[in-house]
XYZ file of C-alpha atoms in Angstrom:
717
model
C 11.425 -68.265 -53.449
C 14.721 -66.944 -53.893
C 17.735 -69.508 -53.989
C 19.551 -67.505 -50.745
C 16.559 -68.846 -49.158
C 16.608 -72.162 -50.775
C 19.820 -72.298 -49.338
C 19.359 -71.312 -46.071
C 16.520 -74.033 -45.777
C 18.745 -76.272 -46.794
C 21.390 -76.028 -44.239
C 19.105 -75.445 -40.992
C 20.302 -77.146 -37.666
C 18.354 -79.296 -35.686
C 19.002 -77.435 -32.895
C 16.258 -75.383 -30.549
C 16.246 -71.416 -31.672
C 14.771 -68.583 -33.203
C 14.233 -67.442 -36.639
C 13.326 -64.280 -37.914
C 11.882 -64.157 -41.085
C 12.092 -60.916 -43.561
C 10.442 -59.444 -46.109
C 12.402 -58.025 -49.529
C 12.965 -54.421 -47.748
C 15.147 -57.008 -45.404
C 12.292 -55.596 -42.414
C 12.031 -58.298 -39.979
C 7.768 -59.628 -40.311
C 7.975 -62.519 -38.039
C 9.764 -63.962 -35.039
C 8.885 -67.821 -33.729
C 10.764 -69.827 -31.436
C 11.251 -73.626 -31.978
C 12.473 -76.549 -30.875
C 13.753 -78.068 -34.073
C 14.798 -75.552 -36.377
C 14.973 -77.203 -39.700
C 11.375 -78.693 -38.888
C 9.503 -75.879 -37.760
C 10.981 -73.426 -40.544
C 10.466 -75.834 -43.323
C 7.063 -76.566 -42.256
C 5.902 -72.998 -43.606
C 6.598 -73.727 -47.083
C 5.467 -77.376 -47.728
C 2.193 -77.914 -49.677
C -0.884 -78.877 -47.765
C 0.245 -77.591 -44.954
C -3.671 -76.259 -44.421
C -2.176 -73.057 -43.269
C -4.351 -70.049 -42.507
C -4.452 -66.649 -43.991
C -2.418 -64.870 -42.050
C -0.266 -67.970 -42.448
C -0.373 -67.527 -46.277
C 0.188 -63.887 -46.398
C 3.397 -64.418 -43.710
C 4.692 -66.877 -46.193
C 4.229 -65.082 -49.958
C 6.542 -62.257 -48.004
C 9.030 -63.911 -46.685
C 12.332 -63.428 -49.161
C 14.920 -64.030 -46.637
C 15.519 -65.176 -42.612
C 17.672 -65.827 -39.914
C 18.365 -67.828 -37.001
C 20.517 -68.176 -33.583
C 20.410 -71.165 -31.469
C 20.241 -72.127 -28.170
C 20.800 -74.717 -25.308
C 17.888 -74.954 -24.156
C 13.517 -74.318 -25.408
C 13.304 -72.241 -22.566
C 16.353 -69.737 -23.501
C 14.323 -69.550 -27.411
C 11.172 -68.859 -25.328
C 13.006 -66.128 -23.590
C 15.173 -64.992 -26.678
C 11.996 -64.645 -29.041
C 10.038 -62.452 -26.335
C 13.230 -60.273 -26.342
C 12.990 -59.773 -30.264
C 9.145 -59.220 -30.812
C 9.009 -56.211 -28.358
C 12.597 -55.008 -29.915
C 11.859 -55.391 -33.394
C 7.989 -54.866 -33.117
C 7.338 -57.688 -36.376
C 4.046 -56.867 -38.039
C 2.803 -60.764 -38.195
C 3.173 -61.368 -34.384
C 0.886 -61.002 -31.955
C 1.864 -58.079 -30.228
C 1.500 -56.645 -26.773
C 0.722 -52.869 -27.366
C 0.724 -51.794 -23.607
C 4.572 -51.932 -22.557
C 3.753 -49.779 -18.852
C 5.452 -51.763 -15.819
C 4.301 -51.078 -12.456
C 6.523 -49.089 -10.335
C 9.437 -50.983 -8.412
C 11.578 -49.494 -5.224
C 15.515 -49.148 -6.412
C 17.986 -49.323 -3.984
C 21.374 -48.549 -4.722
C 23.994 -50.713 -3.217
C 26.425 -50.172 -5.878
C 27.269 -46.629 -4.450
C 29.318 -45.710 -1.057
C 25.942 -43.953 -0.013
C 22.960 -45.935 -1.033
C 19.392 -44.128 -2.045
C 16.089 -45.687 -2.166
C 14.369 -44.106 -5.071
C 11.602 -45.506 -7.193
C 11.229 -46.754 -10.870
C 9.738 -48.558 -13.672
C 12.538 -49.858 -15.650
C 14.811 -53.012 -14.036
C 18.104 -52.461 -15.733
C 21.151 -54.343 -15.040
C 23.604 -52.179 -13.088
C 23.982 -53.268 -10.201
C 20.968 -51.838 -7.903
C 18.536 -54.177 -6.071
C 14.389 -53.998 -7.122
C 11.719 -54.796 -4.698
C 7.744 -55.037 -6.242
C 6.001 -54.473 -8.243
C 4.336 -52.822 -5.668
C 0.613 -52.838 -6.539
C -1.401 -50.585 -6.595
C 1.296 -47.897 -7.052
C 0.339 -45.791 -4.145
C 2.150 -48.144 -2.223
C 5.678 -47.251 -3.292
C 5.348 -44.021 -2.837
C 3.961 -44.748 0.809
C 6.954 -47.189 1.598
C 9.821 -45.014 0.328
C 8.108 -41.969 2.069
C 8.382 -44.709 5.402
C 11.996 -45.423 4.658
C 12.768 -42.143 4.374
C 10.934 -41.370 7.937
C 12.261 -44.261 10.216
C 15.290 -45.089 8.299
C 16.536 -41.546 7.059
C 18.861 -42.984 4.042
C 19.266 -40.230 2.130
C 17.272 -38.570 -0.852
C 19.459 -36.553 -2.939
C 21.631 -37.616 -5.963
C 24.717 -34.991 -5.210
C 28.048 -36.740 -4.849
C 28.345 -37.854 -0.957
C 32.175 -36.859 0.272
C 31.485 -36.197 3.527
C 33.245 -32.000 2.610
C 30.188 -30.059 2.925
C 30.243 -27.139 6.216
C 26.328 -28.086 6.621
C 23.375 -30.461 6.146
C 20.253 -29.263 3.944
C 16.935 -29.315 5.443
C 16.086 -33.215 5.310
C 18.407 -33.703 8.195
C 17.174 -30.926 10.028
C 13.895 -33.047 9.806
C 15.063 -36.121 10.748
C 14.685 -37.596 7.133
C 18.518 -38.242 6.232
C 21.482 -39.455 8.277
C 23.179 -36.608 6.925
C 25.954 -38.698 5.457
C 27.545 -35.292 3.367
C 29.134 -33.974 6.416
C 31.758 -35.781 8.380
C 30.947 -35.457 11.587
C 27.898 -36.234 11.559
C 27.343 -39.781 10.162
C 30.159 -42.364 10.283
C 30.004 -44.532 6.909
C 29.495 -47.905 9.000
C 26.732 -46.322 10.907
C 25.325 -45.496 7.214
C 25.645 -48.821 5.874
C 23.718 -49.995 9.023
C 20.771 -48.131 7.894
C 21.239 -49.785 4.162
C 21.386 -53.172 5.383
C 17.885 -52.945 7.341
C 16.172 -51.386 5.153
C 16.942 -54.095 2.539
C 16.001 -56.354 4.963
C 12.953 -54.376 5.496
C 11.842 -54.719 1.908
C 12.620 -58.422 1.270
C 10.043 -59.028 3.873
C 12.366 -60.428 6.284
C 10.357 -58.490 9.108
C 11.234 -60.950 12.139
C 14.956 -60.945 11.308
C 15.079 -56.849 11.564
C 12.726 -57.155 14.257
C 14.894 -59.295 16.370
C 18.169 -57.208 15.426
C 16.672 -54.044 16.352
C 15.859 -55.540 20.065
C 19.617 -57.375 19.899
C 21.208 -53.074 19.935
C 17.897 -51.551 21.321
C 19.295 -53.370 24.785
C 22.849 -53.583 24.168
C 22.700 -49.375 23.444
C 20.445 -49.211 27.127
C 23.025 -50.901 28.690
C 26.045 -48.968 27.813
C 23.435 -45.879 28.757
C 23.207 -44.554 25.131
C 19.273 -44.192 25.972
C 18.228 -41.752 22.897
C 19.837 -44.508 20.961
C 18.344 -47.182 22.284
C 14.711 -44.869 22.198
C 15.918 -45.113 18.290
C 15.584 -48.749 18.280
C 12.831 -49.171 19.884
C 10.721 -46.992 18.378
C 12.153 -48.094 14.433
C 10.952 -51.996 15.898
C 8.004 -51.573 16.498
C 7.045 -49.535 13.817
C 8.744 -52.250 11.804
C 6.394 -54.713 13.705
C 3.363 -53.320 12.811
C 4.044 -52.347 9.051
C 5.077 -56.048 8.026
C 2.091 -57.775 8.569
C 0.362 -54.968 6.322
C 2.419 -54.826 3.300
C 0.812 -55.814 -0.471
C 4.223 -56.380 -1.965
C 4.028 -58.991 -4.529
C 6.662 -60.952 -3.203
C 3.857 -61.990 -0.445
C 3.733 -65.851 -0.520
C 0.144 -66.450 -0.054
C -2.018 -66.147 -3.189
C 0.332 -64.325 -5.410
C -1.834 -65.089 -9.063
C -2.475 -63.148 -11.718
C -5.556 -64.072 -13.956
C -6.330 -63.728 -17.317
C -9.364 -63.591 -19.281
C -10.551 -62.375 -23.065
C -13.898 -61.235 -24.609
C -13.212 -61.536 -28.352
C -16.178 -60.526 -31.577
C -13.826 -61.230 -35.475
C -10.660 -59.473 -35.554
C -10.911 -57.515 -31.961
C -9.987 -58.791 -28.723
C -10.370 -57.142 -25.228
C -7.507 -58.964 -22.451
C -8.102 -58.629 -19.039
C -5.677 -59.587 -16.623
C -6.281 -59.313 -12.452
C -3.249 -59.513 -9.813
C -4.172 -60.571 -6.914
C -1.754 -59.937 -4.103
C -2.770 -62.014 -0.336
C -5.581 -63.472 -1.707
C -6.913 -59.773 -3.020
C -7.346 -57.908 -6.101
C -5.074 -55.369 -5.740
C -4.479 -54.461 -10.083
C -5.931 -54.910 -13.408
C -4.218 -54.081 -16.472
C -6.322 -53.975 -20.064
C -4.945 -54.957 -23.644
C -6.674 -54.445 -27.044
C -6.225 -56.170 -30.853
C -8.017 -55.109 -33.887
C -6.476 -56.685 -36.105
C -6.712 -60.627 -35.254
C -7.237 -63.067 -37.745
C -11.216 -64.180 -37.763
C -11.678 -67.200 -39.283
C -8.065 -68.618 -37.774
C -7.766 -67.641 -34.103
C -6.661 -70.131 -32.210
C -6.675 -68.961 -28.400
C -4.240 -71.119 -26.878
C -1.513 -69.970 -29.366
C -2.530 -66.112 -29.095
C -2.316 -66.771 -24.968
C 0.781 -68.512 -25.281
C 2.622 -65.650 -27.420
C 1.151 -62.846 -24.880
C 2.053 -65.066 -21.835
C 6.006 -65.107 -23.370
C 5.824 -61.523 -23.916
C 4.421 -60.023 -20.678
C 6.461 -61.824 -18.054
C 9.961 -61.580 -20.146
C 9.223 -58.406 -18.307
C 7.520 -58.219 -15.849
C 6.894 -59.404 -12.318
C 6.647 -63.318 -12.266
C 3.935 -64.443 -9.679
C 3.850 -67.679 -7.590
C 0.603 -69.036 -9.877
C -0.964 -67.380 -13.289
C -4.931 -68.531 -14.246
C -5.604 -68.537 -17.798
C -9.197 -69.087 -19.279
C -7.722 -72.237 -21.711
C -4.561 -74.486 -21.896
C -1.681 -73.968 -24.588
C 0.907 -75.819 -26.317
C 4.041 -74.426 -24.528
C 2.364 -74.080 -20.855
C 5.201 -76.344 -19.314
C 8.219 -74.616 -21.179
C 6.581 -71.303 -19.935
C 6.163 -72.404 -16.058
C 10.166 -73.671 -16.591
C 11.700 -70.282 -17.912
C 9.325 -68.400 -15.142
C 10.985 -70.644 -12.583
C 14.231 -70.118 -13.636
C 13.857 -66.306 -13.656
C 11.741 -66.391 -10.495
C 14.166 -68.729 -8.672
C 10.889 -70.546 -6.693
C 8.095 -73.345 -8.815
C 5.692 -71.281 -11.125
C 2.612 -73.159 -11.849
C 0.232 -72.175 -14.970
C -3.193 -73.283 -14.538
C -6.166 -73.398 -16.771
C -8.795 -74.622 -13.972
C -12.147 -75.695 -15.031
C -14.394 -75.801 -12.129
C -14.409 -73.986 -8.272
C -13.698 -70.550 -7.035
C -10.765 -70.059 -9.813
C -13.214 -70.774 -12.751
C -15.022 -68.680 -10.912
C -12.434 -65.375 -10.614
C -11.781 -66.259 -14.076
C -15.465 -65.395 -15.298
C -15.246 -62.399 -13.379
C -11.933 -61.269 -15.194
C -13.812 -61.971 -18.648
C -16.957 -60.446 -17.494
C -14.644 -57.316 -16.905
C -13.188 -57.792 -20.180
C -16.559 -57.570 -21.946
C -17.137 -54.713 -20.756
C -13.782 -53.356 -21.330
C -14.313 -54.584 -25.195
C -17.511 -52.707 -25.295
C -16.460 -49.189 -23.870
C -13.349 -50.017 -26.763
C -14.665 -50.802 -29.543
C -18.702 -49.628 -29.015
C -20.849 -46.851 -28.605
C -19.812 -46.105 -24.865
C -16.501 -44.831 -26.239
C -16.499 -41.231 -26.050
C -15.941 -40.417 -30.074
C -19.814 -40.755 -29.964
C -20.024 -37.308 -32.577
C -18.263 -39.240 -35.056
C -21.009 -42.162 -34.281
C -23.362 -39.933 -35.383
C -22.171 -39.027 -38.360
C -21.355 -42.430 -39.472
C -25.051 -42.255 -39.231
C -26.591 -39.781 -40.479
C -23.817 -40.687 -43.447
C -25.736 -44.160 -43.701
C -29.516 -43.152 -43.798
C -28.700 -40.126 -45.374
C -30.277 -37.503 -42.976
C -30.355 -33.932 -43.895
C -29.313 -33.086 -40.790
C -27.378 -34.178 -37.564
C -28.968 -36.852 -35.167
C -28.515 -35.071 -31.828
C -31.894 -36.232 -30.886
C -33.247 -40.078 -31.178
C -36.576 -40.948 -30.045
C -37.935 -44.128 -30.628
C -41.591 -46.259 -30.044
C -42.261 -49.435 -29.867
C -45.570 -51.291 -27.956
C -46.527 -54.266 -25.869
C -49.467 -56.287 -24.704
C -50.649 -60.471 -24.295
C -53.186 -61.154 -27.144
C -54.679 -57.074 -26.733
C -55.039 -57.012 -23.301
C -53.117 -54.406 -21.114
C -52.352 -53.199 -24.526
C -49.546 -49.959 -23.821
C -46.194 -48.282 -25.504
C -43.082 -46.774 -24.551
C -40.880 -44.129 -25.758
C -37.248 -43.599 -25.149
C -35.107 -40.155 -25.882
C -31.517 -40.837 -26.966
C -29.917 -37.467 -26.597
C -25.928 -37.179 -28.419
C -25.828 -41.265 -27.939
C -26.818 -41.093 -24.591
C -30.430 -42.121 -23.011
C -32.091 -39.452 -21.229
C -34.726 -41.072 -18.792
C -36.036 -38.183 -17.734
C -37.860 -37.846 -21.395
C -39.337 -41.123 -21.615
C -42.821 -41.297 -21.915
C -44.970 -44.509 -21.554
C -48.845 -44.288 -23.081
C -52.103 -46.656 -22.408
C -53.103 -47.506 -25.661
C -57.264 -46.297 -25.699
C -58.644 -46.690 -29.417
C -57.445 -50.400 -30.222
C -58.957 -53.230 -29.359
C -56.963 -56.981 -29.126
C -53.265 -57.658 -30.930
C -52.608 -55.117 -33.419
C -49.723 -53.809 -32.905
C -49.165 -51.360 -36.087
C -52.875 -49.713 -34.959
C -51.474 -49.209 -31.253
C -47.939 -47.891 -33.239
C -50.316 -45.132 -34.806
C -51.808 -44.074 -31.789
C -48.948 -43.779 -29.986
C -47.015 -41.958 -32.432
C -49.647 -39.811 -33.468
C -50.339 -38.403 -29.241
C -46.509 -37.562 -28.839
C -46.336 -35.057 -31.874
C -49.732 -33.579 -31.534
C -48.433 -32.607 -28.187
C -44.889 -31.438 -29.203
C -47.323 -29.360 -31.904
C -49.450 -27.835 -29.257
C -47.114 -26.987 -27.049
C -44.519 -25.299 -29.180
C -41.684 -27.759 -28.106
C -39.125 -28.884 -30.394
C -39.107 -32.265 -33.032
C -36.947 -34.835 -32.470
C -33.867 -34.889 -35.451
C -35.224 -38.910 -35.904
C -37.915 -41.377 -34.913
C -36.745 -44.672 -34.470
C -40.035 -47.536 -34.693
C -39.386 -50.987 -33.523
C -40.760 -53.116 -35.875
C -41.026 -53.999 -39.455
C -43.257 -52.216 -42.892
C -46.218 -52.400 -41.084
C -45.972 -50.126 -38.128
C -43.493 -48.170 -39.803
C -46.298 -47.717 -42.500
C -48.628 -46.434 -39.638
C -46.671 -44.309 -37.971
C -46.152 -42.485 -41.268
C -49.691 -42.061 -41.518
C -49.613 -40.496 -38.522
C -46.758 -38.150 -39.690
C -48.660 -37.488 -42.553
C -52.383 -36.732 -40.821
C -50.002 -34.064 -38.233
C -48.032 -32.754 -41.757
C -44.940 -34.000 -40.118
C -44.212 -36.469 -43.222
C -40.729 -34.688 -43.641
C -39.259 -35.458 -40.208
C -37.230 -38.778 -40.765
C -38.095 -41.971 -40.092
C -36.927 -45.593 -39.383
C -37.912 -49.177 -38.526
C -35.587 -51.220 -37.305
C -36.253 -55.217 -38.288
C -35.068 -58.076 -36.733
C -34.521 -61.339 -38.054
C -37.387 -64.594 -37.291
C -36.028 -65.984 -34.290
C -33.639 -63.770 -32.951
C -35.004 -60.975 -30.997
C -32.221 -59.133 -30.039
C -30.115 -58.813 -33.233
C -30.973 -55.919 -36.095
C -32.054 -58.065 -39.526
C -31.589 -54.606 -41.286
C -33.010 -50.798 -41.177
C -35.755 -49.699 -43.458
C -36.312 -45.782 -44.456
C -39.507 -44.242 -44.609
C -40.445 -43.962 -48.247
C -37.905 -46.613 -49.042
C -39.020 -49.242 -47.763
C -38.338 -51.082 -50.762
C -34.360 -50.696 -50.004
C -32.980 -51.747 -46.558
C -29.922 -50.667 -45.057
C -27.791 -53.796 -44.055
C -25.150 -52.199 -41.182
C -21.872 -54.113 -40.855
C -22.217 -56.566 -37.452
C -19.253 -54.447 -35.939
C -20.848 -50.945 -37.253
C -20.713 -48.275 -34.008
C -24.045 -46.970 -35.222
C -25.421 -50.516 -35.144
C -24.739 -51.051 -31.870
C -26.071 -47.592 -30.676
C -29.634 -48.385 -32.394
C -29.381 -51.747 -30.907
C -29.005 -49.927 -27.193
C -31.443 -47.616 -28.333
C -33.941 -50.697 -29.530
C -33.235 -52.476 -26.508
C -34.289 -49.910 -23.943
C -37.435 -49.214 -25.851
C -38.417 -52.546 -25.909
C -37.746 -53.193 -22.006
C -39.714 -49.388 -21.459
C -42.646 -50.784 -22.801
C -42.592 -54.433 -21.791
C -41.880 -52.759 -17.880
C -45.142 -50.323 -18.215
C -46.859 -53.593 -19.833
C -45.723 -55.998 -16.787
C -46.728 -52.993 -14.400
C -50.621 -52.704 -15.790
C -50.664 -56.592 -15.874
C -49.952 -56.579 -11.837
C -52.446 -53.841 -10.862
C -55.156 -55.944 -12.997
C -54.363 -59.202 -10.953
C -53.648 -57.242 -7.515
C -57.196 -55.547 -7.784
C -59.090 -58.568 -9.127
C -57.831 -60.485 -6.475
C -58.162 -58.477 -3.035
C -61.694 -56.590 -4.777
C -63.051 -60.733 -4.373
C -62.867 -60.691 -0.945
C -65.898 -59.440 1.123
C -64.831 -56.144 3.191
C -62.201 -55.119 0.883
C -63.453 -52.701 -1.423
C -61.737 -49.853 -3.886
C -59.938 -47.631 -0.722
C -58.988 -50.496 1.441
C -57.261 -52.074 -1.871
C -55.280 -48.681 -2.352
C -54.861 -48.861 1.305
C -53.530 -52.314 1.550
C -51.090 -51.730 -1.638
C -49.508 -48.403 -0.454
C -48.600 -50.050 2.492
C -47.551 -53.500 1.871
C -46.329 -53.046 -2.370
C -47.767 -56.409 -3.189
C -50.099 -59.110 -3.518
C -48.269 -61.725 -2.259
C -46.595 -59.529 1.062
C -50.120 -58.991 1.518
C -51.094 -62.816 1.288
C -48.191 -63.318 3.391
C -48.676 -61.104 6.492
C -50.548 -61.805 9.319
C -53.747 -60.602 11.073
C -52.180 -58.337 13.212
C -50.279 -56.645 10.577
C -53.714 -56.239 8.432
C -55.829 -54.817 11.187
C -54.127 -51.077 11.500
C -55.476 -50.589 8.064
C -58.392 -52.671 7.287
C -59.651 -53.300 11.246
C -59.542 -56.428 12.774
C -62.502 -58.260 11.172
C -61.485 -57.418 7.364
C -57.878 -58.817 8.099
C -59.711 -62.313 9.221
C -61.582 -62.332 5.875
C -57.851 -62.016 3.978
C -55.962 -63.814 6.305
C -58.654 -67.224 5.420
C -58.658 -66.052 1.802
C -55.176 -66.893 1.300
C -54.961 -69.662 3.630
C -57.600 -71.258 1.859
C -55.824 -70.214 -1.463
C -52.279 -71.923 -0.248
C -54.334 -75.292 0.675
C -56.285 -75.657 -2.390
C -52.555 -74.870 -4.091
C -51.007 -77.839 -2.154
C -53.436 -79.772 -2.734
C -53.259 -80.208 -7.149
C -56.294 -77.861 -7.706
C -55.944 -75.117 -10.205
C -54.977 -72.130 -7.669
C -54.056 -69.620 -10.700
C -57.706 -69.744 -11.784
C -58.065 -67.751 -8.622
C -55.465 -64.912 -9.036
C -52.348 -66.643 -7.096
C -50.566 -67.920 -10.221
C -49.777 -63.625 -11.165
C -48.813 -62.593 -8.128
C -46.737 -65.120 -7.672
C -44.581 -64.948 -10.789
C -44.103 -61.535 -10.491
C -43.133 -62.039 -6.697
C -39.506 -61.132 -7.144
C -40.200 -58.231 -9.163
C -41.771 -56.787 -6.553
C -39.769 -57.780 -3.824
C -36.697 -55.732 -5.490
C -38.861 -52.417 -6.183
C -36.806 -49.691 -5.891
C -38.614 -46.289 -4.031
C -38.939 -45.108 -7.885
C -40.488 -47.729 -9.175
C -43.483 -47.576 -5.657
C -43.803 -44.555 -6.738
C -44.530 -45.133 -10.436
C -46.602 -48.332 -9.110
C -48.840 -45.298 -6.455
C -49.763 -43.405 -9.689
C -50.911 -46.197 -11.995
C -53.053 -47.452 -9.106
C -54.523 -44.012 -8.008
C -55.309 -43.875 -11.462
C -56.646 -47.595 -12.493
C -58.699 -46.887 -8.858
C -60.663 -43.543 -9.852
C -59.495 -41.392 -7.091
C -60.302 -37.424 -7.157
C -56.772 -35.540 -7.008
C -57.240 -31.708 -6.583
C -54.891 -30.435 -8.768
C -52.911 -28.249 -6.489
C -51.644 -31.989 -5.632
C -50.998 -32.905 -9.063
C -47.059 -32.512 -10.199
C -46.930 -32.316 -13.539
C -44.109 -33.018 -16.771
C -46.984 -32.501 -19.656
C -50.116 -30.308 -19.836
C -53.109 -32.781 -21.289
C -56.185 -30.920 -21.512
C -57.487 -33.828 -23.619
C -56.574 -36.413 -20.659
C -54.973 -38.446 -22.607
C -52.605 -39.189 -20.758
C -53.519 -39.549 -17.484
C -51.308 -42.880 -17.304
C -48.405 -40.312 -17.840
C -49.068 -37.729 -14.755
C -47.047 -38.568 -11.956
C -49.378 -37.805 -8.318
C -48.060 -37.020 -5.045
C -48.636 -40.079 -2.355
C -50.991 -40.534 -0.165
C -51.275 -41.634 3.558
C -52.423 -44.914 5.210
C -56.089 -43.814 4.540
C -55.936 -43.532 0.665
C -56.393 -39.674 1.378
C -53.935 -37.176 -0.461
C -51.144 -35.642 1.366
C -51.039 -31.821 0.865
C -48.307 -30.231 -0.333
C -45.707 -29.314 2.086
C -44.031 -26.109 2.790
C -40.075 -25.797 3.555
C -39.920 -23.429 6.981
C -36.754 -23.202 8.601
C -36.718 -24.236 12.287
C -37.030 -22.163 15.409
C -34.854 -22.593 17.706
C -34.566 -25.699 19.953
C -37.599 -27.129 17.650
C -36.808 -30.225 17.646
C -37.927 -33.448 14.901
C -41.104 -35.752 15.478
C -41.060 -38.769 14.108
C -43.648 -39.533 11.436
C -45.317 -42.452 13.558
C -46.227 -40.193 16.619
C -49.226 -40.146 18.533
C -51.640 -39.141 16.347
C -50.698 -41.815 13.839
C -51.054 -44.537 16.855
C -54.782 -42.436 17.102
C -55.586 -43.252 13.651
C -54.920 -47.061 13.884
C -56.672 -47.342 17.254
C -60.143 -45.995 15.140
C -59.649 -48.090 12.475
């Protein structure tokens, strides 16, 4: 510590004020406020204070300081925000987005005032209104003023000596004060007063004034002027309820929320005006103190800077309370001229809104700092460098297997091209050669079938193969690739830490399994691999669940007398799930299976419900598994329903003619029967023929699919 700095510390006043720390080059590196300058500034240099790493680094760099005494702590708060924005010190939390919302500026300091849009508020004698949220409202408002109140939009000097007016006067968007005979100064000032009342929200007063002028002009038989006041009064009355200016009294709230990981943070601000969210702003930090981050201090700094220049609402909602909340409330109240409240709600509607804002902040964080940001090429280049890949990983194919105790053993494969998931290239495999729970063997079969087909079809191979699993699965997949002479194809295994299946512990590279690769938790390439791994797992599990549902459906329905494969197929295609069949009435079932069988089905599920209510083990009779997936089935989309139909056709053994099949794969050995999508069938289980499009003839009309033929077939059933 220098002698000059020691002398200044001894003579610090006890008044409130602002202090500025400087480094040895005389540059301001920190600005702070204090209720007592002596106590606050000296605390930086006291031993045993337990400062965090950031503060210790700041103190090490302090070579000099300055201070400014203020009368009150509120004045110190305002001055601190101004100085931070002016000097942008290194160790302050900086609000990096300086953009402000547009305001309307009425230049009453000019002889013939104008109305214009501005984003900068100055002390120049003009009146400012706003901000307007969204910005389009400001443009619509100024257009309304020009059309109805006819204030000038030009910036020329008005002296009344021009020989003729411009086009704006002729199209009735200006009163023409530039020509002496067209508009007297008193008439123009009257229009300015009207505009001011309108922008200030004093619409009732303006409407009453316009009505008085209208009646006076009518009595003086100035009917054109009376008609002008009448139309203007009507316009103001209609629009006064539609304004979304920030001066609205009800539900004028700013809502803050943030999401943080390590030194990075995304802050989100939702702007609510008149009970509606009308604006949103985002702020990001990448260099915050990771170990000593204090949400309260952070929010206090941010709010103090933000509201030093921007519009002040009636209420501010924040996720956590902070130390200077009451001081900031008093400062904002003085600036607004009305009571301003800062709240940290813990429950209810306001807390729900903060949760919504924090959810959006997390999404913004993902887009800014993770794989969703546009520089995906850089992320893939980083992955190529980390994994030492021979070429750029433009295409990544990932595999995962799914089963429960070896039953319904399946595998899923997803494709990521240039950082984006290509769903059209996803593939699913029904494991055929593996009995029981053997994940390595199942992985070997799926990988072998995939790349044998690519070789047979002469299609290009992938740049990187990704296996969701450890050494066992990776070794099995590598064995399959050796048999296909594809050992040179890069392959990695993604290993999960014990008990934390949503994370990635490390990576294993084929041929270097003894050297695990650990990626930084904030690495964009790691986030990309996590996304691909999660999508692969979701695809495999979804396919496994679908096959299990089909198995349960078959065992439940075929146990009912009179229900065979065809009727089972018909019920599934028309009701979609076993829960819907169980809850259907006899009248609803009759068109598809006949009256007698419908009664059998209804009686069967009635007995099942009675057994469940009496406490017997209804799950052993097939009811339990269907109930577990009822919610998923009820939400099934059209695409999912088509996939459901594919699986049913395969399992039920329906004969499908070649001309009725649409396929993306050639499978001469029949290995991918579970991947072949088939066309839909009618309610009798028969494959519908291909429809040929033809142009309608003149006067030809469409017919309902449930026409006379459909009703006749229903009666025959």
